[in-house]
mmCIF file of C-alpha atoms and ligand atoms in Angstrom:
data_model
loop_
_atom_site.group_PDB
_atom_site.id
_atom_site.type_symbol
_atom_site.label_atom_id
_atom_site.label_comp_id
_atom_site.label_asym_id
_atom_site.label_seq_id
_atom_site.Cartn_x
_atom_site.Cartn_y
_atom_site.Cartn_z
ATOM 1 C CA MET A 1 -0.016 0.014 -0.047
ATOM 2 C CA ILE A 2 1.463 3.178 -1.192
ATOM 3 C CA GLU A 3 1.922 5.863 1.692
ATOM 4 C CA ASP A 4 -0.127 8.679 -0.110
ATOM 5 C CA SER A 5 -1.248 11.187 2.786
ATOM 6 C CA LEU A 6 -1.166 14.928 1.495
ATOM 7 C CA SER A 7 -1.117 16.532 4.694
ATOM 8 C CA PRO A 8 1.233 19.548 4.989
ATOM 9 C CA THR A 9 3.790 17.816 6.899
ATOM 10 C CA ALA A 10 3.722 14.597 4.619
ATOM 11 C CA ILE A 11 4.820 17.277 2.070
ATOM 12 C CA THR A 12 7.152 19.657 3.912
ATOM 13 C CA ASP A 13 9.009 17.172 6.223
ATOM 14 C CA GLY A 14 12.573 17.375 5.193
ATOM 15 C CA LEU A 15 11.817 19.162 1.627
ATOM 16 C CA ALA A 16 14.911 20.360 0.308
ATOM 17 C CA THR A 17 13.930 23.787 -0.644
ATOM 18 C CA ARG A 18 14.056 27.226 0.444
ATOM 19 C CA PHE A 19 10.371 28.615 -0.197
ATOM 20 C CA ILE A 20 8.726 26.658 -2.803
ATOM 21 C CA GLY A 21 6.299 24.128 -0.445
ATOM 22 C CA GLN A 22 7.738 25.117 3.063
ATOM 23 C CA GLU A 23 4.258 26.514 3.605
ATOM 24 C CA VAL A 24 1.329 24.259 2.591
ATOM 25 C CA SER A 25 -2.398 24.381 2.979
ATOM 26 C CA TYR A 26 -4.158 21.644 2.490
ATOM 27 C CA TYR A 27 -8.161 20.781 1.946
ATOM 28 C CA PRO A 28 -10.225 17.721 1.495
ATOM 29 C CA SER A 29 -12.031 19.510 -1.089
ATOM 30 C CA LEU A 30 -12.025 22.686 -3.106
ATOM 31 C CA PRO A 31 -13.548 24.660 -6.205
ATOM 32 C CA SER A 32 -10.132 25.373 -7.270
ATOM 33 C CA THR A 33 -7.013 25.628 -5.724
ATOM 34 C CA ASN A 34 -5.760 28.724 -7.615
ATOM 35 C CA ASP A 35 -8.807 30.507 -6.671
ATOM 36 C CA VAL A 36 -7.544 29.873 -3.039
ATOM 37 C CA ALA A 37 -4.106 30.639 -3.947
ATOM 38 C CA LYS A 38 -5.179 34.030 -5.630
ATOM 39 C CA ARG A 39 -6.988 34.926 -2.413
ATOM 40 C CA ARG A 40 -4.172 34.078 -0.181
ATOM 41 C CA ALA A 41 -1.799 35.783 -2.575
ATOM 42 C CA GLN A 42 -3.778 38.967 -2.140
ATOM 43 C CA GLU A 43 -3.745 38.628 1.629
ATOM 44 C CA GLY A 44 0.279 38.310 1.176
ATOM 45 C CA ALA A 45 0.873 34.584 1.630
ATOM 46 C CA LYS A 46 4.647 33.951 1.704
ATOM 47 C CA GLN A 47 6.612 33.014 -1.425
ATOM 48 C CA GLY A 48 6.175 29.468 -2.473
ATOM 49 C CA THR A 49 3.421 28.805 -0.331
ATOM 50 C CA VAL A 50 1.460 25.631 -1.789
ATOM 51 C CA ILE A 51 -2.629 25.230 -1.702
ATOM 52 C CA ILE A 52 -3.451 21.462 -2.258
ATOM 53 C CA ALA A 53 -6.927 19.989 -2.767
ATOM 54 C CA GLU A 54 -7.684 16.041 -2.634
ATOM 55 C CA GLU A 55 -10.418 17.120 -4.918
ATOM 56 C CA GLN A 56 -11.805 19.871 -7.018
ATOM 57 C CA THR A 57 -15.475 20.913 -7.699
ATOM 58 C CA ALA A 58 -14.698 23.644 -10.420
ATOM 59 C CA GLY A 59 -11.399 23.147 -11.272
ATOM 60 C CA ARG A 60 -10.634 25.155 -14.235
ATOM 61 C CA GLY A 61 -8.201 24.882 -17.520
ATOM 62 C CA ARG A 62 -7.075 27.419 -20.027
ATOM 63 C CA ILE A 63 -9.264 29.130 -22.260
ATOM 64 C CA ARG A 64 -12.163 28.829 -19.779
ATOM 65 C CA ARG A 65 -12.321 25.222 -20.121
ATOM 66 C CA SER A 66 -13.234 22.765 -16.989
ATOM 67 C CA TRP A 67 -10.438 20.545 -15.436
ATOM 68 C CA LEU A 68 -11.292 17.299 -13.941
ATOM 69 C CA SER A 69 -9.801 16.651 -10.408
ATOM 70 C CA PRO A 70 -11.766 13.545 -8.859
ATOM 71 C CA ARG A 71 -9.960 11.951 -5.899
ATOM 72 C CA GLY A 72 -6.499 10.364 -6.666
ATOM 73 C CA SER A 73 -5.701 13.140 -8.990
ATOM 74 C CA ILE A 74 -3.074 15.865 -7.803
ATOM 75 C CA ALA A 75 -4.470 19.629 -7.878
ATOM 76 C CA LEU A 76 -2.030 22.229 -6.589
ATOM 77 C CA SER A 77 -1.445 25.751 -7.079
ATOM 78 C CA ILE A 78 1.941 27.463 -5.870
ATOM 79 C CA ILE A 79 2.414 31.447 -5.022
ATOM 80 C CA LEU A 80 5.162 33.504 -6.535
ATOM 81 C CA TYR A 81 5.798 36.943 -6.733
ATOM 82 C CA PRO A 82 8.136 37.302 -9.817
ATOM 83 C CA PRO A 83 9.721 39.831 -11.646
ATOM 84 C CA LEU A 84 7.616 40.873 -14.815
ATOM 85 C CA ALA A 85 10.297 39.557 -16.945
ATOM 86 C CA TYR A 86 9.939 36.094 -15.466
ATOM 87 C CA LEU A 87 6.309 35.948 -15.954
ATOM 88 C CA PRO A 88 6.686 33.923 -19.633
ATOM 89 C CA SER A 89 9.065 31.756 -18.058
ATOM 90 C CA LEU A 90 6.553 30.176 -15.203
ATOM 91 C CA ILE A 91 5.069 27.846 -18.071
ATOM 92 C CA MET A 92 8.454 26.552 -18.811
ATOM 93 C CA VAL A 93 9.335 26.038 -15.202
ATOM 94 C CA ALA A 94 6.144 24.230 -14.417
ATOM 95 C CA SER A 95 5.806 21.854 -17.466
ATOM 96 C CA LEU A 96 9.590 21.048 -16.962
ATOM 97 C CA ALA A 97 9.263 20.535 -13.188
ATOM 98 C CA VAL A 98 5.973 17.834 -14.055
ATOM 99 C CA ALA A 99 7.990 16.241 -16.685
ATOM 100 C CA GLY A 100 11.120 15.993 -14.497
ATOM 101 C CA SER A 101 8.793 14.695 -11.729
ATOM 102 C CA ILE A 102 6.977 11.874 -13.802
ATOM 103 C CA GLU A 103 10.528 10.656 -14.754
ATOM 104 C CA GLN A 104 12.190 10.888 -11.683
ATOM 105 C CA VAL A 105 9.041 9.104 -9.583
ATOM 106 C CA THR A 106 7.414 6.555 -12.022
ATOM 107 C CA GLY A 107 10.431 6.111 -14.932
ATOM 108 C CA LEU A 108 8.105 7.121 -17.342
ATOM 109 C CA LYS A 109 8.852 9.143 -20.204
ATOM 110 C CA ALA A 110 7.244 12.409 -20.446
ATOM 111 C CA GLN A 111 7.060 14.809 -23.263
ATOM 112 C CA ILE A 112 5.718 18.505 -23.542
ATOM 113 C CA LYS A 113 3.257 19.907 -25.956
ATOM 114 C CA TRP A 114 3.363 23.460 -26.431
ATOM 115 C CA PRO A 115 2.838 25.471 -24.662
ATOM 116 C CA ASN A 116 2.365 23.451 -21.418
ATOM 117 C CA ASP A 117 0.535 20.028 -21.467
ATOM 118 C CA VAL A 118 2.535 17.344 -20.315
ATOM 119 C CA LEU A 119 2.170 13.757 -22.191
ATOM 120 C CA VAL A 120 3.004 10.477 -21.456
ATOM 121 C CA ASN A 121 2.687 8.266 -24.623
ATOM 122 C CA GLY A 122 1.004 10.787 -26.898
ATOM 123 C CA LYS A 123 -1.840 11.495 -24.219
ATOM 124 C CA LYS A 124 -2.234 14.280 -21.603
ATOM 125 C CA VAL A 125 -1.465 13.237 -18.341
ATOM 126 C CA CYS A 126 -1.079 17.323 -16.542
ATOM 127 C CA GLY A 127 -2.569 20.654 -17.407
ATOM 128 C CA ILE A 128 -1.412 23.507 -16.014
ATOM 129 C CA LEU A 129 -2.635 27.055 -15.500
ATOM 130 C CA VAL A 130 -0.913 30.185 -14.800
ATOM 131 C CA GLU A 131 -2.476 33.122 -13.778
ATOM 132 C CA SER A 132 -1.333 36.777 -12.480
ATOM 133 C CA ASP A 133 -1.962 40.341 -11.667
ATOM 134 C CA VAL A 134 0.068 42.724 -13.163
ATOM 135 C CA ARG A 135 -0.170 46.726 -12.283
ATOM 136 C CA GLY A 136 2.038 48.491 -14.443
ATOM 137 C CA ASN A 137 5.113 46.999 -14.735
ATOM 138 C CA LYS A 138 4.636 44.762 -11.346
ATOM 139 C CA VAL A 139 3.336 41.623 -11.132
ATOM 140 C CA ASP A 140 1.341 41.768 -7.869
ATOM 141 C CA TYR A 141 1.586 37.896 -7.652
ATOM 142 C CA ALA A 142 1.309 34.879 -9.609
ATOM 143 C CA VAL A 143 -0.295 31.502 -9.384
ATOM 144 C CA ILE A 144 0.759 28.411 -10.882
ATOM 145 C CA GLY A 145 -1.984 26.033 -11.076
ATOM 146 C CA ILE A 146 -1.029 22.206 -11.618
ATOM 147 C CA GLY A 147 -3.357 19.106 -12.257
ATOM 148 C CA VAL A 148 -1.936 15.784 -12.344
ATOM 149 C CA ASN A 149 -3.854 12.773 -13.549
ATOM 150 C CA ALA A 150 -2.242 10.689 -10.953
ATOM 151 C CA ASN A 151 -4.315 7.611 -9.959
ATOM 152 C CA LEU A 152 -7.379 7.828 -12.100
ATOM 153 C CA LYS A 153 -9.248 4.736 -14.168
ATOM 154 C CA LEU A 154 -10.045 6.490 -17.519
ATOM 155 C CA SER A 155 -12.862 4.295 -18.077
ATOM 156 C CA GLU A 156 -14.231 6.142 -15.318
ATOM 157 C CA PHE A 157 -14.149 9.358 -17.079
ATOM 158 C CA PRO A 158 -15.537 8.699 -20.683
ATOM 159 C CA GLN A 159 -15.528 12.489 -21.232
ATOM 160 C CA ILE A 160 -11.436 12.631 -21.214
ATOM 161 C CA ALA A 161 -10.616 9.524 -21.995
ATOM 162 C CA PRO A 162 -10.036 9.754 -25.831
ATOM 163 C CA MET A 163 -7.296 12.170 -25.494
ATOM 164 C CA ALA A 164 -6.048 11.727 -21.582
ATOM 165 C CA THR A 165 -4.113 9.219 -19.563
ATOM 166 C CA SER A 166 -3.237 8.705 -16.073
ATOM 167 C CA LEU A 167 0.153 7.912 -14.435
ATOM 168 C CA SER A 168 -1.425 4.418 -12.842
ATOM 169 C CA GLN A 169 -2.921 3.941 -16.082
ATOM 170 C CA GLU A 170 0.238 4.188 -17.928
ATOM 171 C CA LEU A 171 2.311 2.141 -14.784
ATOM 172 C CA GLY A 172 -0.572 -0.403 -14.353
ATOM 173 C CA ARG A 173 0.112 0.459 -10.515
ATOM 174 C CA ASN A 174 -1.039 3.348 -8.364
ATOM 175 C CA VAL A 175 1.729 6.137 -7.873
ATOM 176 C CA SER A 176 2.704 7.985 -4.359
ATOM 177 C CA ARG A 177 1.397 11.387 -4.662
ATOM 178 C CA ARG A 178 3.272 12.528 -1.969
ATOM 179 C CA GLU A 179 6.823 11.434 -3.743
ATOM 180 C CA MET A 180 5.334 13.231 -6.925
ATOM 181 C CA ILE A 181 4.309 16.827 -5.384
ATOM 182 C CA ARG A 182 7.613 16.321 -3.314
ATOM 183 C CA SER A 183 9.724 16.140 -6.687
ATOM 184 C CA LEU A 184 7.536 18.571 -8.547
ATOM 185 C CA LEU A 185 8.388 21.352 -5.890
ATOM 186 C CA THR A 186 11.770 20.878 -5.681
ATOM 187 C CA GLU A 187 12.351 21.000 -9.685
ATOM 188 C CA ALA A 188 10.027 23.619 -9.744
ATOM 189 C CA GLU A 189 12.371 25.910 -7.080
ATOM 190 C CA ARG A 190 15.583 24.427 -8.700
ATOM 191 C CA LEU A 191 14.169 25.971 -12.634
ATOM 192 C CA TYR A 192 12.526 29.024 -10.820
ATOM 193 C CA LEU A 193 16.056 29.690 -9.183
ATOM 194 C CA ALA A 194 17.902 29.244 -12.497
ATOM 195 C CA LEU A 195 15.939 32.124 -14.327
ATOM 196 C CA PRO A 196 18.072 35.011 -13.454
ATOM 197 C CA ALA A 197 21.276 32.833 -14.708
ATOM 198 C CA GLY A 198 19.737 33.201 -18.648
ATOM 199 C CA ASP A 199 18.098 31.503 -21.067
ATOM 200 C CA SER A 200 18.844 27.726 -19.731
ATOM 201 C CA VAL A 201 15.312 26.903 -18.741
ATOM 202 C CA PHE A 202 13.958 28.397 -21.835
ATOM 203 C CA LYS A 203 16.537 26.126 -23.927
ATOM 204 C CA GLN A 204 15.550 22.903 -21.944
ATOM 205 C CA TRP A 205 11.633 23.610 -22.578
ATOM 206 C CA ARG A 206 12.235 24.245 -26.172
ATOM 207 C CA ASP A 207 14.346 20.920 -26.506
ATOM 208 C CA ASN A 208 11.627 19.013 -24.728
ATOM 209 C CA LEU A 209 8.330 20.311 -26.802
ATOM 210 C CA VAL A 210 7.481 17.510 -28.715
ATOM 211 C CA THR A 211 5.540 19.886 -30.975
ATOM 212 C CA LEU A 212 8.482 21.004 -33.070
ATOM 213 C CA GLY A 213 8.975 20.144 -36.483
ATOM 214 C CA LYS A 214 5.521 18.497 -36.664
ATOM 215 C CA LYS A 215 2.828 19.710 -39.009
ATOM 216 C CA VAL A 216 0.391 21.213 -36.544
ATOM 217 C CA GLN A 217 -3.078 22.944 -36.519
ATOM 218 C CA VAL A 218 -3.275 25.711 -33.985
ATOM 219 C CA SER A 219 -6.588 27.271 -32.841
ATOM 220 C CA SER A 220 -6.002 30.539 -31.275
ATOM 221 C CA GLY A 221 -8.986 32.850 -30.416
ATOM 222 C CA GLU A 222 -11.412 32.504 -33.509
ATOM 223 C CA ALA A 223 -8.914 31.593 -35.871
ATOM 224 C CA THR A 224 -7.082 28.521 -36.981
ATOM 225 C CA TYR A 225 -4.070 28.141 -38.917
ATOM 226 C CA LYS A 226 -2.462 25.381 -40.296
ATOM 227 C CA GLY A 227 1.607 25.063 -40.772
ATOM 228 C CA THR A 228 4.616 23.357 -39.571
ATOM 229 C CA ALA A 229 5.755 24.188 -35.816
ATOM 230 C CA GLU A 230 9.341 25.598 -36.661
ATOM 231 C CA SER A 231 10.395 27.060 -33.348
ATOM 232 C CA VAL A 232 9.552 28.940 -30.173
ATOM 233 C CA ALA A 233 10.617 32.352 -28.984
ATOM 234 C CA SER A 234 11.945 33.157 -25.587
ATOM 235 C CA ASP A 235 8.839 34.766 -24.371
ATOM 236 C CA GLY A 236 6.947 31.395 -24.985
ATOM 237 C CA SER A 237 5.277 32.059 -28.551
ATOM 238 C CA LEU A 238 4.906 29.688 -31.160
ATOM 239 C CA LEU A 239 6.465 30.286 -34.342
ATOM 240 C CA LEU A 240 4.731 28.884 -37.574
ATOM 241 C CA ARG A 241 5.875 27.959 -40.675
ATOM 242 C CA GLN A 242 2.849 28.740 -42.963
ATOM 243 C CA PRO A 243 2.264 26.922 -46.608
ATOM 244 C CA ASP A 244 2.858 30.494 -48.211
ATOM 245 C CA GLY A 245 6.260 30.542 -46.200
ATOM 246 C CA SER A 246 5.558 33.035 -43.835
ATOM 247 C CA LEU A 247 6.435 32.369 -39.980
ATOM 248 C CA LEU A 248 3.640 33.710 -37.719
ATOM 249 C CA LYS A 249 4.150 34.276 -34.180
ATOM 250 C CA ILE A 250 1.319 32.764 -31.883
ATOM 251 C CA VAL A 251 1.009 34.107 -28.523
ATOM 252 C CA ALA A 252 -1.572 31.767 -27.246
ATOM 253 C CA GLY A 253 -3.285 28.673 -28.580
ATOM 254 C CA ASP A 254 -3.978 24.941 -28.272
ATOM 255 C CA VAL A 255 -2.094 22.856 -31.157
ATOM 256 C CA THR A 256 -3.279 19.495 -32.416
ATOM 257 C CA LEU A 257 -1.078 17.506 -34.081
ATOM 258 C CA ARG A 258 -1.488 16.615 -37.726
ATOM 259 C CA GLN A 259 -0.952 12.832 -39.687
HETATM 260 C C1 BTN B 301 -5.415 22.928 -18.706
HETATM 261 O O1 BTN B 301 -4.808 22.113 -19.572
HETATM 262 O O2 BTN B 301 -6.208 23.499 -19.638
HETATM 263 C C2 BTN B 301 -5.001 23.874 -17.558
HETATM 264 C C3 BTN B 301 -5.690 22.828 -16.372
HETATM 265 C C4 BTN B 301 -5.495 23.296 -14.819
HETATM 266 C C5 BTN B 301 -5.734 22.323 -14.127
HETATM 267 C C6 BTN B 301 -5.181 22.918 -12.442
HETATM 268 S S1 BTN B 301 -5.486 21.797 -10.909
HETATM 269 C C7 BTN B 301 -5.059 22.885 -10.161
HETATM 270 C C8 BTN B 301 -5.502 24.185 -10.376
HETATM 271 N N1 BTN B 301 -6.507 24.548 -9.834
HETATM 272 C C9 BTN B 301 -7.335 24.610 -11.052
HETATM 273 O O3 BTN B 301 -8.884 25.283 -11.140
HETATM 274 N N2 BTN B 301 -6.847 24.662 -12.193
HETATM 275 C C10 BTN B 301 -5.283 24.435 -12.102
#
């Protein structure tokens, strides 16, 4: 039986970080950990405070989608107060931290699909939602919300089963969510602290993107674009080579791999 308590001490005891995960609030059930994290940030919570919920009843995804977070999954939000220049890098930090923790704890190979979905065997296992409040050129706070399909039977969730998977489904056994979270928080802090040193996090993210070099379809707002995902810019945008040869910079969107 895997030890799987997500209590604050189970997460923080001996955690080798300076600030991420040193303060943890745990809730058996929440509408959304991101909403609680935003409120706590406005109240001045310490940098690195983590909000964890055993389940979410109104989990939110990107582009106003809902996010399924039943018991057995991981739903957490990290509060940070980064300089404005680091804001675009937070999705890189988060997706690399999740991919790294999956590989460390489970041995499964994880890939990142632009901008920040983490896939195992081509299916989505994690979603990331970064929300921030910026006034002028100052970030009041940023919240990194992370949802991982850890121990889920996809057959119980037919609405996501065609494109999603879970760690337990890929492994054939349950994983320790506690170990996953501790590894993820440690990785997130290591990568966040590497941001001032230059573009190593960006390069690592770019080199782990499964999207690059592939023929893709990108929906961005009302528009849909087709082409080859050629590269990414350091602000996280996708550079799409269109059939007419032009290069289009896409700041936000959803990618479908063609063929
Ligand atoms: C996506 O793929 O669209 C992003 C999903 C993000 C889900 C996480 S779960 C923890 C945090 N709380 C939320 O309501 N959403 C994020």
